Backbone as a chain_set.jsonl record, in Angstrom:
{"seq": "MGVLGVAVAYLYFIVSQKLMYVHVGVEGPLYAVISAVLLVAALVFFQIFNYRMLYSGTYDRLDEDPSSFNLSPIITASSMGYIAAQFLLSLTVSKSFKMMVLVGAYSVLILIMAYIATYLHRYMYILQNPEQLKSMYSGFGRPKKERMR", "coords": {"N": [[111.007, -100.782, -76.426], [110.153, -100.896, -73.868], [108.639, -99.632, -70.832], [110.624, -98.859, -69.018], [112.765, -98.378, -70.724], [111.866, -96.119, -72.092], [111.735, -94.437, -69.909], [114.458, -94.228, -69.221], [115.415, -92.956, -71.517], [114.046, -90.529, -71.252], [115.166, -89.588, -68.848], [117.805, -89.179, -69.689], [117.335, -87.169, -71.514], [116.439, -85.098, -69.807], [118.751, -84.682, -68.283], [120.538, -83.826, -70.279], [119.265, -81.46, -71.013], [119.515, -79.981, -68.648], [122.296, -79.713, -68.508], [122.748, -78.17, -70.798], [121.233, -75.796, -70.356], [121.923, -74.874, -67.725], [124.754, -75.141, -67.381], [126.033, -74.649, -69.867], [124.757, -72.407, -70.802], [122.581, -71.908, -72.488], [119.746, -70.161, -73.694], [116.208, -69.477, -73.701], [113.214, -71.059, -75.047], [113.386, -72.489, -77.43], [115.477, -74.358, -77.931], [114.812, -76.4, -76.111], [112.322, -77.231, -77.112], [112.975, -78.155, -79.701], [114.705, -80.227, -78.971], [112.932, -81.903, -77.544], [111.171, -82.66, -79.591], [112.95, -84.074, -81.24], [113.617, -86.133, -79.453], [111.148, -87.527, -79.156], [110.784, -88.284, -81.831], [113.0, -89.972, -82.189], [112.399, -92.003, -80.331], [110.01, -93.058, -81.446], [110.98, -93.871, -83.97], [112.895, -95.884, -83.254], [111.245, -97.694, -81.943], [109.567, -98.585, -84.023], [111.566, -99.608, -85.704], [112.679, -101.693, -84.083], [110.383, -103.302, -83.855], [109.954, -104.09, -86.523], [112.371, -105.461, -87.017], [112.144, -107.527, -85.156], [109.816, -108.986, -85.927], [110.417, -109.667, -88.526], [112.251, -111.61, -88.37], [114.919, -111.075, -88.264], [116.391, -110.628, -85.902], [116.455, -113.242, -84.87], [117.963, -114.553, -86.858], [120.38, -113.189, -86.553], [121.094, -114.005, -83.981], [121.499, -116.739, -84.382], [123.576, -116.911, -86.263], [126.759, -116.907, -85.706], [129.214, -114.433, -85.717], [132.47, -114.215, -87.096], [134.036, -112.042, -86.91], [134.965, -109.803, -84.52], [133.954, -106.853, -83.362], [133.967, -105.497, -81.027], [136.408, -105.196, -79.348], [137.832, -103.309, -80.896], [136.15, -101.07, -80.968], [136.034, -100.536, -78.24], [138.739, -99.938, -77.651], [139.183, -97.66, -79.262], [137.305, -95.919, -78.177], [138.183, -95.676, -75.519], [140.647, -94.46, -75.991], [139.804, -91.992, -77.019], [138.433, -90.955, -74.805], [140.537, -90.815, -72.936], [142.194, -88.949, -74.216], [140.548, -86.641, -74.231], [140.275, -86.266, -71.487], [142.94, -85.744, -70.698], [143.431, -83.42, -72.184], [141.6, -81.699, -71.014], [142.588, -81.168, -68.523], [143.97, -78.809, -68.349], [142.129, -76.787, -68.255], [140.1, -75.833, -65.772], [137.28, -75.5, -65.477], [136.294, -76.811, -67.689], [137.163, -79.39, -67.1], [135.634, -79.969, -64.823], [133.086, -80.011, -65.985], [133.376, -82.197, -67.689], [133.654, -84.262, -65.84], [131.118, -84.188, -64.655], [129.452, -84.831, -66.886], [130.472, -87.361, -67.443], [129.795, -88.738, -65.07], [126.968, -88.554, -65.178], [126.55, -89.997, -67.531], [127.438, -92.558, -66.844], [125.533, -93.201, -64.888], [123.2, -93.237, -66.486], [123.831, -95.349, -68.23], [123.896, -97.465, -66.409], [121.211, -97.492, -65.64], [120.053, -98.205, -68.132], [121.146, -100.753, -68.476], [120.035, -102.102, -66.261], [117.331, -101.878, -66.958], [117.21, -103.431, -69.31], [117.852, -106.07, -68.413], [115.881, -106.397, -66.507], [113.584, -106.496, -68.102], [114.087, -108.897, -69.455], [114.073, -110.703, -67.292], [111.415, -110.411, -66.409], [110.1, -111.449, -68.654], [110.939, -114.114, -68.548], [109.728, -114.922, -66.149], [107.023, -114.711, -66.88], [106.683, -116.487, -68.998], [107.321, -119.366, -68.564], [106.678, -121.974, -69.512], [106.854, -121.822, -72.293], [109.582, -121.304, -72.559], [110.602, -123.684, -71.508], [109.832, -125.449, -73.494], [111.4, -124.55, -75.597], [114.034, -124.65, -74.628], [115.401, -127.412, -73.4], [116.678, -127.853, -70.975], [115.808, -125.894, -69.277], [114.993, -124.635, -66.124], [115.874, -126.808, -64.716], [118.165, -128.361, -62.373], [121.728, -127.617, -62.436], [123.376, -129.886, -62.732], [121.722, -131.743, -63.947], [121.227, -130.56, -66.387], [123.537, -130.786, -67.875], [123.615, -133.285, -68.949]], "CA": [[111.493, -101.879, -75.614], [109.368, -100.952, -72.646], [108.467, -98.405, -70.06], [111.901, -98.436, -68.44], [113.562, -97.812, -71.805], [111.384, -94.752, -72.302], [112.134, -93.666, -68.725], [115.889, -93.943, -69.336], [115.552, -91.929, -72.561], [113.579, -89.269, -70.684], [116.179, -89.14, -67.893], [118.925, -88.654, -70.451], [116.854, -85.901, -72.067], [116.438, -84.107, -68.717], [120.151, -84.387, -67.944], [121.13, -83.002, -71.345], [118.67, -80.128, -70.917], [120.13, -79.29, -67.51], [123.659, -79.333, -68.883], [122.726, -77.09, -71.783], [120.69, -74.543, -69.813], [122.604, -74.404, -66.519], [126.211, -75.078, -67.473], [126.493, -74.08, -71.14], [124.2, -71.063, -70.886], [121.554, -71.769, -73.526], [118.575, -69.419, -73.221], [115.024, -69.541, -74.547], [112.569, -72.37, -75.12], [113.531, -73.129, -78.736], [116.339, -75.531, -77.803], [114.056, -77.452, -75.42], [111.279, -77.73, -78.014], [113.644, -78.95, -80.737], [115.2, -81.433, -78.316], [111.791, -82.767, -77.24], [110.703, -83.226, -80.863], [113.928, -85.081, -81.636], [113.48, -87.264, -78.536], [109.951, -88.291, -79.532], [111.053, -88.874, -83.144], [113.927, -91.09, -81.998], [111.685, -93.094, -79.669], [109.098, -93.667, -82.418], [111.794, -94.555, -84.98], [113.485, -97.114, -82.741], [110.168, -98.642, -81.662], [109.198, -99.171, -85.317], [112.726, -100.375, -86.144], [112.73, -102.936, -83.313], [109.213, -104.095, -84.216], [110.215, -104.706, -87.834], [113.465, -106.423, -86.876], [111.662, -108.663, -84.379], [108.849, -109.801, -86.657], [110.963, -110.126, -89.809], [113.156, -112.726, -88.087], [116.31, -110.636, -88.339], [117.031, -110.876, -84.612], [116.712, -114.678, -84.774], [119.092, -114.871, -87.744], [121.604, -112.654, -85.955], [121.44, -114.847, -82.838], [121.935, -118.056, -84.839], [124.761, -116.81, -87.104], [127.861, -116.253, -84.974], [130.157, -113.738, -86.588], [133.867, -114.464, -86.755], [134.664, -110.735, -86.729], [134.54, -109.202, -83.265], [134.199, -105.421, -83.435], [133.952, -104.938, -79.683], [137.703, -104.667, -78.871], [138.213, -102.133, -81.677], [135.329, -99.957, -80.477], [136.461, -100.246, -76.866], [140.057, -99.283, -77.673], [139.076, -96.298, -79.796], [136.552, -95.116, -77.203], [139.048, -95.383, -74.378], [141.629, -93.484, -76.456], [139.137, -90.697, -77.101], [138.166, -90.497, -73.43], [141.819, -90.449, -72.331], [142.652, -87.701, -74.83], [139.721, -85.549, -73.724], [140.613, -86.077, -70.078], [144.247, -85.086, -70.612], [143.317, -82.062, -72.708], [140.79, -80.863, -70.144], [143.283, -80.881, -67.271], [144.473, -77.438, -68.356], [141.024, -75.859, -68.006], [139.398, -76.436, -64.634], [135.839, -75.534, -65.699], [136.068, -77.874, -68.659], [137.353, -80.652, -66.392], [134.458, -80.173, -63.973], [131.986, -80.375, -66.868], [133.599, -83.57, -68.153], [133.362, -85.161, -64.727], [129.654, -84.236, -64.551], [128.919, -85.586, -68.021], [130.867, -88.754, -67.233], [128.965, -89.309, -64.002], [125.616, -88.715, -65.706], [126.556, -91.067, -68.529], [127.526, -93.833, -66.131], [124.223, -93.466, -64.29], [122.263, -93.591, -67.548], [124.172, -96.688, -68.7], [123.449, -98.406, -65.383], [119.755, -97.596, -65.779], [119.759, -98.956, -69.346], [121.504, -102.145, -68.184], [119.005, -102.64, -65.364], [116.077, -101.985, -67.713], [117.309, -104.567, -70.228], [117.785, -107.333, -67.707], [114.579, -106.487, -65.859], [112.645, -106.977, -69.112], [114.363, -110.322, -69.669], [113.613, -111.424, -66.114], [109.954, -110.421, -66.432], [109.692, -112.379, -69.705], [111.164, -115.468, -68.037], [108.689, -115.207, -65.158], [105.71, -114.79, -67.505], [106.624, -117.508, -70.045], [108.198, -120.51, -68.259], [106.366, -123.141, -70.336], [107.416, -121.582, -73.627], [111.028, -121.461, -72.457], [110.889, -125.109, -71.327], [109.711, -126.121, -74.791], [112.512, -124.128, -76.452], [115.291, -125.071, -74.005], [115.026, -128.589, -72.612], [117.266, -127.807, -69.645], [115.328, -124.733, -68.516], [114.348, -124.921, -64.85], [116.483, -127.974, -64.08], [119.453, -128.09, -61.722], [122.841, -127.593, -63.372], [123.885, -131.242, -62.97], [120.814, -132.422, -64.883], [121.292, -129.882, -67.689], [124.748, -131.171, -68.58], [123.468, -134.629, -69.538]], "C": [[110.711, -101.965, -74.314], [109.363, -99.622, -71.933], [109.796, -97.926, -69.484], [112.842, -97.874, -69.501], [113.171, -96.378, -72.091], [111.799, -93.872, -71.121], [113.615, -93.302, -68.776], [116.127, -92.863, -70.394], [115.125, -90.565, -72.028], [114.589, -88.715, -69.672], [117.388, -88.544, -68.615], [118.571, -87.305, -71.076], [116.907, -84.801, -71.003], [117.868, -83.706, -68.357], [120.784, -83.507, -69.014], [120.549, -81.591, -71.329], [119.298, -79.329, -69.783], [121.541, -78.834, -67.867], [123.656, -78.151, -69.842], [122.264, -75.768, -71.179], [121.497, -74.016, -68.637], [124.097, -74.188, -66.763], [126.716, -74.432, -68.76], [125.953, -72.672, -71.325], [123.213, -70.845, -72.014], [120.357, -71.051, -72.922], [117.428, -69.577, -74.211], [114.479, -70.958, -74.674], [112.809, -73.124, -76.431], [114.38, -74.397, -78.662], [115.583, -76.69, -77.146], [112.997, -78.056, -76.33], [111.893, -78.618, -79.098], [114.148, -80.265, -80.151], [114.066, -82.407, -78.011], [111.241, -83.424, -78.506], [111.658, -84.317, -81.337], [113.859, -86.318, -80.745], [112.302, -88.137, -78.932], [110.168, -88.978, -80.882], [111.989, -90.083, -83.023], [113.237, -92.271, -81.339], [110.738, -93.811, -80.635], [109.887, -94.451, -83.464], [112.311, -95.885, -84.453], [112.421, -98.141, -82.355], [109.74, -99.348, -82.946], [110.326, -100.064, -85.837], [112.803, -101.718, -85.416], [111.566, -103.855, -83.647], [109.44, -104.817, -85.539], [111.318, -105.749, -87.753], [112.999, -107.684, -86.15], [110.782, -109.568, -85.223], [109.316, -110.2, -88.048], [111.907, -111.31, -89.612], [114.617, -112.347, -88.12], [117.041, -110.89, -87.028], [117.357, -112.356, -84.434], [117.902, -115.084, -85.637], [120.405, -114.363, -87.155], [122.051, -113.476, -84.753], [122.007, -116.192, -83.276], [123.248, -118.012, -85.602], [125.885, -116.115, -86.348], [128.87, -115.66, -85.95], [131.579, -114.037, -86.136], [134.617, -113.16, -86.499], [134.102, -110.076, -85.487], [134.933, -107.729, -83.269], [134.366, -104.794, -82.052], [135.319, -104.443, -79.198], [138.148, -103.403, -79.612], [137.448, -100.908, -81.178], [135.763, -99.556, -79.079], [137.78, -99.491, -76.851], [139.951, -97.855, -78.194], [138.311, -95.387, -78.833], [137.417, -94.738, -76.018], [140.132, -94.374, -74.765], [141.037, -92.089, -76.531], [138.9, -90.126, -75.709], [139.471, -90.049, -72.764], [142.335, -89.129, -72.903], [141.851, -86.51, -74.319], [140.041, -85.248, -72.264], [141.934, -85.328, -69.938], [144.191, -83.652, -71.124], [142.541, -81.142, -71.766], [141.464, -80.544, -68.81], [143.767, -79.435, -67.207], [143.382, -76.419, -68.032], [140.142, -76.47, -66.923], [137.889, -76.515, -64.847], [135.468, -76.641, -66.681], [136.2, -79.237, -67.987], [136.148, -80.969, -65.523], [133.263, -80.619, -64.82], [132.144, -81.811, -67.365], [133.302, -84.584, -67.059], [131.847, -85.293, -64.554], [129.035, -85.067, -65.673], [129.267, -87.065, -67.884], [130.021, -89.436, -66.166], [127.529, -89.523, -64.467], [125.549, -89.861, -66.7], [126.623, -92.438, -67.873], [126.181, -94.176, -65.492], [123.192, -93.881, -65.331], [122.555, -94.995, -68.072], [123.747, -97.755, -67.692], [121.934, -98.589, -65.462], [119.369, -98.408, -67.019], [120.061, -100.444, -69.15], [120.445, -102.801, -67.311], [117.691, -102.829, -66.118], [116.094, -103.189, -68.647], [117.137, -105.882, -69.491], [116.495, -107.484, -66.913], [113.524, -106.98, -66.843], [112.854, -108.461, -69.396], [113.838, -111.155, -68.514], [112.088, -111.508, -66.082], [109.437, -111.375, -67.505], [109.852, -113.826, -69.236], [110.088, -115.844, -67.032], [107.327, -115.425, -65.803], [105.581, -115.943, -68.495], [107.481, -118.731, -69.735], [107.93, -121.73, -69.149], [106.952, -122.991, -71.743], [108.924, -121.768, -73.608], [111.419, -122.924, -72.247], [110.781, -125.856, -72.642], [110.877, -125.751, -75.723], [113.854, -124.653, -75.936], [114.982, -126.206, -73.04], [115.579, -128.552, -71.193], [116.764, -126.675, -68.776], [114.605, -125.182, -67.247], [114.918, -126.122, -64.129], [117.764, -127.573, -63.36], [120.6, -128.245, -62.723], [123.363, -128.988, -63.702], [123.013, -131.989, -63.983], [120.862, -131.792, -66.275], [122.482, -130.364, -68.515], [124.597, -132.5, -69.302], [122.895, -134.597, -70.899]], "O": [[110.629, -103.042, -73.723], [109.98, -98.644, -72.355], [110.068, -96.726, -69.461], [113.637, -96.982, -69.207], [114.028, -95.521, -72.307], [112.169, -92.712, -71.301], [113.989, -92.187, -68.413], [116.942, -91.962, -70.195], [115.769, -89.556, -72.318], [114.84, -87.51, -69.644], [117.927, -87.52, -68.194], [119.412, -86.41, -71.154], [117.372, -83.695, -71.277], [118.155, -82.527, -68.151], [121.487, -82.548, -68.695], [121.263, -80.627, -71.603], [119.582, -78.141, -69.936], [121.933, -77.707, -67.565], [124.47, -77.237, -69.711], [122.849, -74.723, -71.466], [121.735, -72.811, -68.558], [124.64, -73.149, -66.386], [127.731, -73.735, -68.74], [126.612, -71.83, -71.935], [123.022, -69.712, -72.455], [119.992, -71.301, -71.773], [117.646, -69.784, -75.405], [115.192, -71.934, -74.438], [112.46, -74.301, -76.524], [114.032, -75.407, -79.274], [115.705, -77.835, -77.581], [112.794, -79.27, -76.319], [111.386, -79.704, -79.377], [114.022, -81.311, -80.788], [114.223, -83.613, -78.201], [110.887, -84.602, -78.494], [111.215, -85.374, -81.786], [114.026, -87.436, -81.231], [112.44, -89.356, -79.035], [109.777, -90.132, -81.056], [111.782, -91.099, -83.687], [113.456, -93.416, -81.734], [110.674, -95.041, -80.639], [109.512, -95.571, -83.811], [112.183, -96.908, -85.126], [112.676, -99.342, -82.432], [109.569, -100.567, -82.959], [110.07, -101.153, -86.351], [112.972, -102.76, -86.049], [111.745, -105.07, -83.716], [109.154, -106.007, -85.662], [111.207, -106.814, -88.361], [113.418, -108.788, -86.495], [110.975, -110.784, -85.237], [108.654, -111.011, -88.696], [112.317, -111.944, -90.585], [115.479, -113.219, -88.014], [118.193, -111.324, -87.039], [118.417, -112.695, -83.907], [118.751, -115.863, -85.205], [121.43, -115.038, -87.251], [123.249, -113.633, -84.522], [122.897, -116.732, -82.62], [123.98, -119.001, -85.591], [125.967, -114.887, -86.342], [129.313, -116.322, -86.889], [131.858, -114.104, -84.939], [135.711, -113.172, -85.935], [132.901, -109.818, -85.404], [136.117, -107.399, -83.188], [134.858, -103.671, -81.935], [135.385, -103.334, -78.667], [138.774, -102.525, -79.018], [138.029, -99.839, -80.989], [135.851, -98.368, -78.769], [137.926, -98.51, -76.121], [140.559, -96.942, -77.635], [138.645, -94.21, -78.696], [137.383, -93.594, -75.563], [140.497, -93.523, -73.954], [141.686, -91.113, -76.153], [139.142, -88.943, -75.469], [139.502, -89.014, -72.1], [142.852, -88.29, -72.166], [142.43, -85.47, -74.006], [140.07, -84.085, -71.862], [142.038, -84.387, -69.151], [144.832, -82.766, -70.56], [142.797, -79.939, -71.725], [140.953, -79.725, -68.046], [143.952, -78.895, -66.116], [143.68, -75.312, -67.585], [139.512, -77.505, -67.138], [137.269, -77.498, -64.442], [134.453, -77.318, -66.518], [135.422, -80.145, -68.28], [135.688, -82.11, -65.488], [132.513, -81.507, -64.415], [131.166, -82.553, -67.454], [132.754, -85.652, -67.332], [131.347, -86.395, -64.33], [128.181, -85.917, -65.417], [128.439, -87.926, -68.179], [129.584, -90.573, -66.341], [126.936, -90.564, -64.181], [124.579, -90.62, -66.704], [125.942, -93.371, -68.299], [125.743, -95.325, -65.552], [122.393, -94.785, -65.083], [121.624, -95.757, -68.332], [123.288, -98.829, -68.082], [121.434, -99.709, -65.364], [118.445, -99.218, -66.956], [119.305, -101.297, -69.615], [120.009, -103.919, -67.585], [117.011, -103.838, -65.931], [115.092, -103.895, -68.761], [116.346, -106.725, -69.913], [116.059, -108.609, -66.67], [112.664, -107.783, -66.48], [111.884, -109.201, -69.559], [113.224, -112.2, -68.73], [111.531, -112.558, -65.764], [108.428, -112.047, -67.287], [108.991, -114.664, -69.502], [109.585, -116.968, -67.057], [106.547, -116.247, -65.321], [104.46, -116.345, -68.806], [108.303, -119.112, -70.568], [108.867, -122.446, -69.502], [107.483, -123.95, -72.303], [109.488, -122.332, -74.545], [112.453, -123.363, -72.751], [111.541, -126.792, -72.891], [111.287, -126.567, -76.549], [114.71, -125.055, -76.724], [114.376, -125.991, -71.99], [115.0, -129.163, -70.295], [117.237, -126.503, -67.653], [113.705, -126.019, -67.305], [114.481, -126.429, -63.02], [118.379, -126.561, -63.697], [120.455, -128.926, -63.739], [123.753, -129.244, -64.841], [123.52, -132.777, -64.782], [120.553, -132.47, -67.255], [122.422, -130.345, -69.744], [125.392, -132.805, -70.192], [122.713, -135.645, -71.518]]}, "num_chains": 1, "name": "protein.A"}
C-alpha cells in the first residue's frame, strides 16, 4: 500500500518484540528471527494480494455492489464483549492489568498510524490526479452548491 503502511507494520513489529522480550521474558534471538521472517512474508503476501485484487477488477466490483448484509455491528459487538471480559478478568491480577493497558495503548497508536497512512495516500492520489478524478466524477473540484445540480 505504500511506505507508511510498511512503516506501521514495522512499528507494530518493534512494539511486539519489546513486549515479548521486556515484559514476557523471552530470551535469545530465535524469536526475533522467526518474527522478522513472518513480518516480511506477510508484507510480501499482502502486496501481491492487493496487486492482484486491484488489477483483476475485484476492488471495483466490491465498490459497485453494495451488500445488504452489514457485518460491522456483529464484529464490533463481539470485539467489545471480548475486550470487556478480558478487562474484568484482569482486574484481579495487577501485573496482567498493567500489560493489558500497555497493549491497548500500543494498539490504539498503531491504529491511528494506519488510519493516517490510509488517508494520506488517498490525499496524495487526489493531489496528483485531479484531471482523472474530474473525468470520473463530474462534480469534483466544484463548490457544494454546484455539485447538487
